Short mmCIF file of C-alpha atoms and ligand atoms in Angstrom, two decimals:
data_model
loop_
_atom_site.label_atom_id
_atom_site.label_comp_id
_atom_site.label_asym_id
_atom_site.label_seq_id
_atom_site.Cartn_x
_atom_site.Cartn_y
_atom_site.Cartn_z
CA UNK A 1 48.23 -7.56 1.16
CA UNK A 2 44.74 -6.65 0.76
CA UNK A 3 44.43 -2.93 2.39
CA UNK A 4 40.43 -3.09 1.76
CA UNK A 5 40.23 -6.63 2.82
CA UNK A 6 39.04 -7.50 -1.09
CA UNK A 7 38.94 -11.55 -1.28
CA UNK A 8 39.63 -11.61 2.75
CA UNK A 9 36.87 -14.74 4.14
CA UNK A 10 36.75 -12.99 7.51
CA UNK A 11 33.40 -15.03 8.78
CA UNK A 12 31.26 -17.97 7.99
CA UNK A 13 27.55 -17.05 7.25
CA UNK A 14 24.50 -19.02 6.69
CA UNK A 15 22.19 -15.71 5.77
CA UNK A 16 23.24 -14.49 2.45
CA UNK A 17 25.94 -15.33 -0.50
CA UNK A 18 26.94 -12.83 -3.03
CA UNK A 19 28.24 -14.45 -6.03
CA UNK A 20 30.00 -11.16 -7.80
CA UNK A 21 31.03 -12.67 -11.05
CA UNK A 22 27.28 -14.43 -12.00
CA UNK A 23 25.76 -11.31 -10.55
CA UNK A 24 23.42 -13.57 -8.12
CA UNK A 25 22.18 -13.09 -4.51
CA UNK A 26 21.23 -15.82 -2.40
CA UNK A 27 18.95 -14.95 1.05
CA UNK A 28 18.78 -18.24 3.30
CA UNK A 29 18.85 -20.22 0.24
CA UNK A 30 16.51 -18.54 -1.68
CA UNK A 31 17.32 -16.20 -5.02
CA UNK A 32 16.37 -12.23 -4.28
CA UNK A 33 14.28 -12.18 -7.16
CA UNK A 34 12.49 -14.87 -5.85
CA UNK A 35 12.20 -13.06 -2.69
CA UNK A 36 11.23 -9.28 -3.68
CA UNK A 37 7.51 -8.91 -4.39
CA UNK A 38 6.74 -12.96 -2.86
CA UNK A 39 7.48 -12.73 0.87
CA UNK A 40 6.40 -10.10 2.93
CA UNK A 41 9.26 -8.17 5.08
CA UNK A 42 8.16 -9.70 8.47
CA UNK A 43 8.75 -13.48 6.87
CA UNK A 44 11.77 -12.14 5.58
CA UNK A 45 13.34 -11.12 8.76
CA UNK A 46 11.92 -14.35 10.65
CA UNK A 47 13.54 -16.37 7.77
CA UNK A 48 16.96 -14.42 9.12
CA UNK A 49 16.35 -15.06 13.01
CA UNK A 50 15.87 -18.57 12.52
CA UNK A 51 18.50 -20.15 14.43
CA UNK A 52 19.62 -17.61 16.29
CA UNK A 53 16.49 -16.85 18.86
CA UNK A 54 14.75 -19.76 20.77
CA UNK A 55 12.39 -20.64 20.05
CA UNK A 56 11.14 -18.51 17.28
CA UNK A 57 6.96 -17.54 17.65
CA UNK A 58 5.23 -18.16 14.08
CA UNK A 59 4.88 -16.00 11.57
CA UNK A 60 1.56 -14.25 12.79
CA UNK A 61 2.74 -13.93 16.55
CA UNK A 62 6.51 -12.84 15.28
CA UNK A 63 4.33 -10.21 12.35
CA UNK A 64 2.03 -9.22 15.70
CA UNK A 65 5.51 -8.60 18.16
CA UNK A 66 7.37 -6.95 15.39
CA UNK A 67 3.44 -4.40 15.67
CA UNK A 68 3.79 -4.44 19.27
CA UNK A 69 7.92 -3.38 18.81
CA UNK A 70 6.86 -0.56 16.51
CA UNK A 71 4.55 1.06 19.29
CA UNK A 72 7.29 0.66 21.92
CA UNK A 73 10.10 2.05 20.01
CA UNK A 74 7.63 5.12 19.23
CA UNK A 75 7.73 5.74 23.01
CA UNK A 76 10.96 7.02 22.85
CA UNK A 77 10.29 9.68 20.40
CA UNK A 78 9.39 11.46 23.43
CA UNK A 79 13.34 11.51 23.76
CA UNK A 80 14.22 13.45 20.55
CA UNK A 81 14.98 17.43 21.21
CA UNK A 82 15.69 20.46 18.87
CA UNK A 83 18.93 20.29 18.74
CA UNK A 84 18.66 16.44 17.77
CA UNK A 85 16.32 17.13 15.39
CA UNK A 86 18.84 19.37 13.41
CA UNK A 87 20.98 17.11 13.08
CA UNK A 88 19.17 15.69 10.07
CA UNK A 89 17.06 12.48 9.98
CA UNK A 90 19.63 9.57 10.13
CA UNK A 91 21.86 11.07 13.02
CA UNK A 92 18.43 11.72 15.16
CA UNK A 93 17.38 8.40 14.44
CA UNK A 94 20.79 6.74 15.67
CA UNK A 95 20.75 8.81 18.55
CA UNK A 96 17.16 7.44 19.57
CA UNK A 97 18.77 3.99 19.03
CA UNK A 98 21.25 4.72 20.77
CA UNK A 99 19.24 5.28 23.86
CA UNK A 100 18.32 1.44 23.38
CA UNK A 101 19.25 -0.95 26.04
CA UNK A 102 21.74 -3.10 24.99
CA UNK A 103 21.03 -6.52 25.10
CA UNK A 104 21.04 -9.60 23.08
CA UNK A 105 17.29 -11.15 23.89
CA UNK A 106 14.52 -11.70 21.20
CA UNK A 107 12.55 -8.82 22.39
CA UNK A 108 15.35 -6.47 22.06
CA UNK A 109 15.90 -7.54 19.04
CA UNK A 110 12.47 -6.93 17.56
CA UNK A 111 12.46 -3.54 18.85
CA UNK A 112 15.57 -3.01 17.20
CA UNK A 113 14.30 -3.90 14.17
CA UNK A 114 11.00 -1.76 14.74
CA UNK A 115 13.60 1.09 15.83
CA UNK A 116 14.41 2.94 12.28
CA UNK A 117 10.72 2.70 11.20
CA UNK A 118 8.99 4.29 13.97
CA UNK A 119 12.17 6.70 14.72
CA UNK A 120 12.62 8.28 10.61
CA UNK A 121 8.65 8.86 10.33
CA UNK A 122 8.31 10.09 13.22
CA UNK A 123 11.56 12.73 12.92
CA UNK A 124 10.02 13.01 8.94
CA UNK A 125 6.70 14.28 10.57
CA UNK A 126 8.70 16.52 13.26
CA UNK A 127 10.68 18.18 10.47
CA UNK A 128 7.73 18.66 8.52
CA UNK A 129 6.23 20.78 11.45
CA UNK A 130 3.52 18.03 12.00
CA UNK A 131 2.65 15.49 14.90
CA UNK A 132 4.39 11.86 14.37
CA UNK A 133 1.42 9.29 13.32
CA UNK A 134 1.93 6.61 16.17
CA UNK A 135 2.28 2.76 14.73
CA UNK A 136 -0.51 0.71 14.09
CA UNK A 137 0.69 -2.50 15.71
CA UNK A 138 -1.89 -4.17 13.59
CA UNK A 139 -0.79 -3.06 10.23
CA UNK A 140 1.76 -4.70 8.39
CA UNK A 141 5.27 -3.28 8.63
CA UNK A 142 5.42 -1.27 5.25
CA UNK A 143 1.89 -0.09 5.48
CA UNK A 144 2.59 1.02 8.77
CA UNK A 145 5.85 2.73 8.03
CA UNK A 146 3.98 4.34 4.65
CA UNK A 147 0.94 5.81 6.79
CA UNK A 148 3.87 6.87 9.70
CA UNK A 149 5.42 8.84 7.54
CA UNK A 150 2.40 10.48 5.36
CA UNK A 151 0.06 10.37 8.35
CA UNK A 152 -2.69 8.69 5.89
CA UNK A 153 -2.59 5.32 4.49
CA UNK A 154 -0.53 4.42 1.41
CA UNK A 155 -2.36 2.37 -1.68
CA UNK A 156 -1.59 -1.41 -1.16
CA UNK A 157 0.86 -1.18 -4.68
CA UNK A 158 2.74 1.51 -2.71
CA UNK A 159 3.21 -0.83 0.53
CA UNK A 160 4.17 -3.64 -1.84
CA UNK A 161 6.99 -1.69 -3.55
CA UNK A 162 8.51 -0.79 -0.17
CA UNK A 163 7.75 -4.15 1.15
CA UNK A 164 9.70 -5.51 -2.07
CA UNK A 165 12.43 -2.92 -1.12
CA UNK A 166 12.52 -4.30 2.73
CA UNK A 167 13.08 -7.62 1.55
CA UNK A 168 16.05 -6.66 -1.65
CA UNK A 169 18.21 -5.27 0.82
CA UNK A 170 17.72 -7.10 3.81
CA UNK A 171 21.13 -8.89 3.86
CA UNK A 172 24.24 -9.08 1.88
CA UNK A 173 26.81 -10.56 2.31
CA UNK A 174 29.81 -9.06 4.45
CA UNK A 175 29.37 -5.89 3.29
CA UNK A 176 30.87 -2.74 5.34
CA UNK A 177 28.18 -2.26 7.60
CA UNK A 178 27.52 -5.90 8.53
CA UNK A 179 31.79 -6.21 9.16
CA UNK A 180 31.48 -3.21 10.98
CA UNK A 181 28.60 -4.71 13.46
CA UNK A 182 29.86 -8.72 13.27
CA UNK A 183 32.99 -6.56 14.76
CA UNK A 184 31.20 -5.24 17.55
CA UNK A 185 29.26 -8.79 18.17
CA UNK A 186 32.34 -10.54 18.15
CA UNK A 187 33.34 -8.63 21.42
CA UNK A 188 30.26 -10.14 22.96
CA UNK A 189 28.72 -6.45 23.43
CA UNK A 190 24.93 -6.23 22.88
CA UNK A 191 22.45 -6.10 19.68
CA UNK A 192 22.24 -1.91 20.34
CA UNK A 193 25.75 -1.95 20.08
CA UNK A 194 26.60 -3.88 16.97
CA UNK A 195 23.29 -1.78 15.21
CA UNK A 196 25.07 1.44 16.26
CA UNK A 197 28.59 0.06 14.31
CA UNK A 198 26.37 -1.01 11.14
CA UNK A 199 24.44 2.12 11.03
CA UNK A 200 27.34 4.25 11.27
CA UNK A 201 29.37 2.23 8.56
CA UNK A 202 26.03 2.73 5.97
CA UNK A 203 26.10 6.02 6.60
CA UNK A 204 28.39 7.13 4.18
CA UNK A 205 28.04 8.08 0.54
CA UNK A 206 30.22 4.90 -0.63
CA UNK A 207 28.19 1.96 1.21
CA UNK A 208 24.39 3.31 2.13
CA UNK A 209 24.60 6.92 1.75
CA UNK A 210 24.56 6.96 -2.14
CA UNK A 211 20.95 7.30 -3.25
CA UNK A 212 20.63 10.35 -1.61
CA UNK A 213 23.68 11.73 -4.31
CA UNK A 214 21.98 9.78 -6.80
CA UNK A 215 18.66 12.18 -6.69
CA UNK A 216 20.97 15.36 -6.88
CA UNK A 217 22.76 13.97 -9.98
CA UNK A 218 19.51 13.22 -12.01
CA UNK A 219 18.14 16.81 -11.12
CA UNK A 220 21.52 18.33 -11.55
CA UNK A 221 21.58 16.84 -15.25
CA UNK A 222 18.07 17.70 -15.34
CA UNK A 223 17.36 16.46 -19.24
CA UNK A 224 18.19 13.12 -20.52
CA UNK A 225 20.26 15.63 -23.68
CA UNK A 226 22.43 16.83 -21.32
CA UNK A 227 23.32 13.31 -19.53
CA UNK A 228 26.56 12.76 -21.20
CA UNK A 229 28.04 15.64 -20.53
CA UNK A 230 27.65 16.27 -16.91
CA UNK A 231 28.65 12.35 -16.51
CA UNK A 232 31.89 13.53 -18.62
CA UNK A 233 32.32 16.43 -16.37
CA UNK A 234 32.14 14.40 -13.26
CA UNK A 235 34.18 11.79 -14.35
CA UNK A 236 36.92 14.39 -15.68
CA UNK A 237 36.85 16.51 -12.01
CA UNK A 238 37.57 12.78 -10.13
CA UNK A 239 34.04 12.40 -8.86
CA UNK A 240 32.84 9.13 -8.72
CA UNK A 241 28.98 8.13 -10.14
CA UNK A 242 26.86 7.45 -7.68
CA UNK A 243 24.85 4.39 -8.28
CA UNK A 244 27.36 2.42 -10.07
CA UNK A 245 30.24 0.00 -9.85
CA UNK A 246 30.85 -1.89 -6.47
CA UNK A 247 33.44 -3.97 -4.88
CA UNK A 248 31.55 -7.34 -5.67
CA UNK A 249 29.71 -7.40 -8.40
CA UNK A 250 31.35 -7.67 -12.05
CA UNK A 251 28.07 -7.83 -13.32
CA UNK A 252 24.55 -5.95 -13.09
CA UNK A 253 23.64 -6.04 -9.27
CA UNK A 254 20.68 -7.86 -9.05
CA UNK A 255 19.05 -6.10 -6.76
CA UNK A 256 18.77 -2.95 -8.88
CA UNK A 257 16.93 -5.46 -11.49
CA UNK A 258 14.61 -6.50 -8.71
CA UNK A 259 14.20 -2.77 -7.79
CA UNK A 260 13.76 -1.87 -11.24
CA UNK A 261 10.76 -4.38 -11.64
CA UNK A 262 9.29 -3.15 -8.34
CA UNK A 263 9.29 0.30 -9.84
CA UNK A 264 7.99 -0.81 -13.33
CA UNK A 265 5.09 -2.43 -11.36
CA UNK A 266 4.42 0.83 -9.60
CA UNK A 267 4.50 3.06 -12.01
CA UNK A 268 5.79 6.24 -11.67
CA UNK A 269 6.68 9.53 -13.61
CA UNK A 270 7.33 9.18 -17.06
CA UNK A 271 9.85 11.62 -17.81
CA UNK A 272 11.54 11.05 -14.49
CA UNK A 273 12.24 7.24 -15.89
CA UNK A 274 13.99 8.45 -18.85
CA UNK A 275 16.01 10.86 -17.56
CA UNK A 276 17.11 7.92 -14.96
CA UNK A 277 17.28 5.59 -18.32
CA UNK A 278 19.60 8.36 -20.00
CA UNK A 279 21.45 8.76 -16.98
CA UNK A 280 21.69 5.05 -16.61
CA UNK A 281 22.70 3.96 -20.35
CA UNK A 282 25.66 7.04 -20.88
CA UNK A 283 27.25 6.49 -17.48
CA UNK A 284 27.70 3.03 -18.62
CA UNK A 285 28.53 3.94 -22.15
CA UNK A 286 31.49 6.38 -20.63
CA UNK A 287 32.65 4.22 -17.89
CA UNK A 288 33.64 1.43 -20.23
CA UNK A 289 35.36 3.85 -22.08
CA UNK A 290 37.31 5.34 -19.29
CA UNK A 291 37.51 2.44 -16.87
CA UNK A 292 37.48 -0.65 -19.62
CA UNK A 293 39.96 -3.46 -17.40
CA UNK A 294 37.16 -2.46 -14.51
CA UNK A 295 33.82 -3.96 -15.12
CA UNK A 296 31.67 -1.52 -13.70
CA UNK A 297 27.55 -1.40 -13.94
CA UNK A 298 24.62 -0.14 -11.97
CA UNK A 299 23.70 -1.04 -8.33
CA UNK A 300 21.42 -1.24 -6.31
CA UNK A 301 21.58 2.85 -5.14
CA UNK A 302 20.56 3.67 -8.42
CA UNK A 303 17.41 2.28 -8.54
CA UNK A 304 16.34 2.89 -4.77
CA UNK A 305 17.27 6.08 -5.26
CA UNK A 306 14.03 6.03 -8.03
CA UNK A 307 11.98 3.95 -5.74
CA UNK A 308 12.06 5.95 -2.72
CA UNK A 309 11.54 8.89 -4.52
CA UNK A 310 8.65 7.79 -6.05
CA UNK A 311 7.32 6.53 -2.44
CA UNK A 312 7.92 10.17 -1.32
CA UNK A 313 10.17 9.62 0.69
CA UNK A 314 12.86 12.51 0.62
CA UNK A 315 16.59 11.97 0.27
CA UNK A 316 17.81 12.95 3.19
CA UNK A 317 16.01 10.08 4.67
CA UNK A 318 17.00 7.14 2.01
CA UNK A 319 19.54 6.09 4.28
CA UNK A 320 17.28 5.68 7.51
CA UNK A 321 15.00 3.53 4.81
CA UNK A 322 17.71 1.11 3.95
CA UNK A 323 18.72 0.73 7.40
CA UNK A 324 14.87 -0.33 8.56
CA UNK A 325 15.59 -3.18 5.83
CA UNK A 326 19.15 -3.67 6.69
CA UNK A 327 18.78 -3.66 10.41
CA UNK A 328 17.45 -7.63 10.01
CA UNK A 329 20.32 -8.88 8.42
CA UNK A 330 22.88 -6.97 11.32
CA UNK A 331 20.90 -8.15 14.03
CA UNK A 332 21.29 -12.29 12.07
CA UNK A 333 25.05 -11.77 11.27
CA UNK A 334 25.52 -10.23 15.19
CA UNK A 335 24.01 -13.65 16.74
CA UNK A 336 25.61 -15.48 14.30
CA UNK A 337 29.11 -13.52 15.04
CA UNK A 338 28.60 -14.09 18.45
CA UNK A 339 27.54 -17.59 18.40
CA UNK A 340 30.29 -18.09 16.63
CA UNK A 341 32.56 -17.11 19.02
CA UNK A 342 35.38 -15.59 17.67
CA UNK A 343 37.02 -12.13 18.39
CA UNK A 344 37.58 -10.46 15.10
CA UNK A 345 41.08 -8.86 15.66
CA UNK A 346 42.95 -8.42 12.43
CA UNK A 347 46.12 -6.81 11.91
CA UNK A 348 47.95 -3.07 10.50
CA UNK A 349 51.52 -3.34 9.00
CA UNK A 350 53.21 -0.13 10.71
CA UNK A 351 54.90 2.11 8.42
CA UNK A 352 55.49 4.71 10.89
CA UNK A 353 58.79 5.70 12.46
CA UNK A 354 60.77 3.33 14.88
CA UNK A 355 63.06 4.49 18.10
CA UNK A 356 66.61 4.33 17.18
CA UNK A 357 68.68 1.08 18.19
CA UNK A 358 70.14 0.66 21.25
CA UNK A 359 74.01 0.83 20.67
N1 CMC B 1 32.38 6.05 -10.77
C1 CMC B 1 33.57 6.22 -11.39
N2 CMC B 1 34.61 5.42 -11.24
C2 CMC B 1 34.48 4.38 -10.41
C3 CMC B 1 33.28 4.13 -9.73
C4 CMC B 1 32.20 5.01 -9.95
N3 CMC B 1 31.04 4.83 -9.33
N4 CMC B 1 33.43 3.02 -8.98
C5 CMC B 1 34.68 2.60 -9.16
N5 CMC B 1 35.32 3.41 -10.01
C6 CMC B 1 36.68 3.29 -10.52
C7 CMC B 1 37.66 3.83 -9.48
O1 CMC B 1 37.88 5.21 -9.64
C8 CMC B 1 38.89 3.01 -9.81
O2 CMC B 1 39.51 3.55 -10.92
P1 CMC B 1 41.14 3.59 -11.00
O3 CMC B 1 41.57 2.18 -10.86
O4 CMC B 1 41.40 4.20 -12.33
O5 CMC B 1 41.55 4.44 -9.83
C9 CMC B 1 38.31 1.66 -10.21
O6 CMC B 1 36.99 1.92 -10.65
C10 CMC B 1 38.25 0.68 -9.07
O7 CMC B 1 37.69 1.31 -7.96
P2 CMC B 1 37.84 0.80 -6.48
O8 CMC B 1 37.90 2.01 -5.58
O9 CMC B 1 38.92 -0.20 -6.34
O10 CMC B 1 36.49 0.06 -6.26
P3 CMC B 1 35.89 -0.35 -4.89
O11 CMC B 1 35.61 -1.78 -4.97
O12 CMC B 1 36.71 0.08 -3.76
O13 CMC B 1 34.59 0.55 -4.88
C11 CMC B 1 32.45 1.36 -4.59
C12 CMC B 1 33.29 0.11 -4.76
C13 CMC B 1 30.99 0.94 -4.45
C14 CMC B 1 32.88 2.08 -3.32
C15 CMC B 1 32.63 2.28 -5.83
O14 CMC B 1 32.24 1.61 -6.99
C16 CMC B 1 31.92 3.59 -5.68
O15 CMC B 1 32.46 4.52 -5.07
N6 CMC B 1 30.67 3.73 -6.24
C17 CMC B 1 29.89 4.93 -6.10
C18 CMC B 1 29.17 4.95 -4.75
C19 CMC B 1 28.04 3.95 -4.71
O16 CMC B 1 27.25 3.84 -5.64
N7 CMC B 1 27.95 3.22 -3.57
C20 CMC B 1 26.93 2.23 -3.35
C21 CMC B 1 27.49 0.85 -3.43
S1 CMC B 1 26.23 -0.40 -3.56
C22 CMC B 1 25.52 -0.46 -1.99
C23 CMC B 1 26.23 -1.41 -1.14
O17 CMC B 1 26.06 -2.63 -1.32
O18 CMC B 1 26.95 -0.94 -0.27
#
């Protein structure tokens, strides 16, 4: 029995294979690497509607819509009230999705996928104190979401890296967050609905939530001299290390490679990339001591932890960045699921108590 479902095939995909053991990611056919830093986020999400929405506008009229779905979804900031706002960035922005209507239409889907982009700038400006930047339905999506969130535009190497980002974590595989919303499709509820599921499922520290931790362990260890102890520390007080191992990969993810390369490209603080180097080489060093029958390397987290950092972005708002990538591949696997058309229902062994037997 297999309590986490490890090895389970609980749906067939065409969007994305995750081969664990080579350490290789395949979106619609295509290697991520080949992906990341080639085709811009809007082709990337097309390339995952195909099929599933008909008939699908061209690239320029789908880039143009997903524009026009940025400026609607910004209506609703209108929506968003103190006591939303305190709830932090990513519980704001699901609340604003929330208010969504729930259907399954191409439209609706697009301002889905505009959703997390216009919502997290916008609450990113609020919290700052300062007026959201509306979209630019004109601009493409990572520019736009750069100058959203800064309220001036970002240099085109900075809308590349995030565009590179976009694209790396689009889709993977049946990870928790796509289960959680190919769940909800397979009940035949709407596109809101099944976003709402896989949103909630990335929220947490062992799936999507991670890079945020990541950022607090590099400035908790502070120089790369003092990596191997705090790592030690952790390790020896049962905390887990952020930013590595997963249930997949036995192998280097490679999407932290393809993040790593986006960051290279960028350029970034010196002494911030080796501490994360430090960081990086002695929590592998220790793991295979302590864990060596578990293969366990870097993932992605670690490195979009560095990226989105560098992008300014802060980490309390890493997770609503992931989801504006992520929310392409939910919205693909939720067609799909329902398309499909089969009611994922699996079943619990009880363990609890039984009535006594009838004499
Ligand atoms: N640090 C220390 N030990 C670890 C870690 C880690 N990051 N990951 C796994 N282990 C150990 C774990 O303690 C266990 O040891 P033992 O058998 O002695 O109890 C062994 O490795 C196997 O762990 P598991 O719980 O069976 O592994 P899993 O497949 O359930 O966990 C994981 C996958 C990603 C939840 C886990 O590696 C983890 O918690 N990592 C840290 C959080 C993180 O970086 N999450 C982002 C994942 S990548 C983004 C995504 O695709 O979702």
């Amino acid at each position: 029995m297999a309590l986490g479902l490890d090895e389970v095939i609980a749906a067939e995909t065409v969007l994305s294979d995750v081969d664990g053991a080579a350490g290789r990611l395949v979106l619609r056919g295509e290697a991520v690497e080949d992906l990341a830093g080639v085709v811009p986020f809007e082709a990337m999400a097309r390339r995952l509607f195909e099929g599933f929405f008909d008939p699908l506008p061209s690239l320029n009229e789908y880039t143009r819509a997903l524009g026009n779905a940025r400026a609607e979804a910004f209506a609703e900031v209108a929506a968003l009230d103190e006591r939303l706002l305190a709830r932090g960035a990513f519980d704001a922005m699901r609340a604003l999705i929330a208010r969504l209507p729930d259907d399954t239409d191409f439209a609706s889907a697009l301002k889905l996928l505009a959703a997390p982009a216009a919502f997290t700038t916008a609450i990113l400006r609020l919290e700052a104190g300062k007026a959201p930047a509306p979209p630019d339905p004109d601009a493409p999506h990572a520019a736009d979401i750069l100058r959203m969130a800064r309220g001036r535009p970002a240099s085109a190497a900075e809308a590349a890296a995030l565009d590179a980002y976009l694209v790396t974590i689009s889709d993977h595989g049946l990870n928790a967050s796509t289960f959680a919303a190919r769940v909800v499709a397979s009940t035949h509820a709407g596109l809101t609905s099944a976003a709402l599921a896989g949103l909630s499922a990335l929220k947490g520290p062992l799936h999507g939530g991670a890079p945020g931790p990541v950022i607090a362990m590099l400035d908790a260890i502070g120089k790369p001299e003092n990596a191997r102890a705090w790592l030690e520390g952790a390790l020896t007080r049962g905390q887990r290390l952020m930013g590595f191992g997963h249930r997949i990969y036995r192998v280097r993810d490679p999407r932290a490679d393809a993040l790593k390369t986006t960051l290279q490209k960028l350029g970034g603080d010196a002494e911030r990339l080796a501490l994360a180097a430090a960081v990086e080489q002695a929590a592998l060093a220790i793991l295979r001591e302590r864990k060596p029958l578990r293969p366990l390397d870097v993932n992605v987290e670690f490195y979009t932890a560095l990226l989105l950092e560098r992008l300014s972005f802060p980490p309390e708002a890493f997770t609503c960045v992931f989801a504006m990538g992520r929310m392409a591949g939910w919205i693909a696997h939720a067609r799909e699921q329902a398309f499909s058309g089969r009611l994922l229902r699996p079943q619990s062994r009880y363990v609890g108590p039984r009535p006594p037997k009838a004499a």
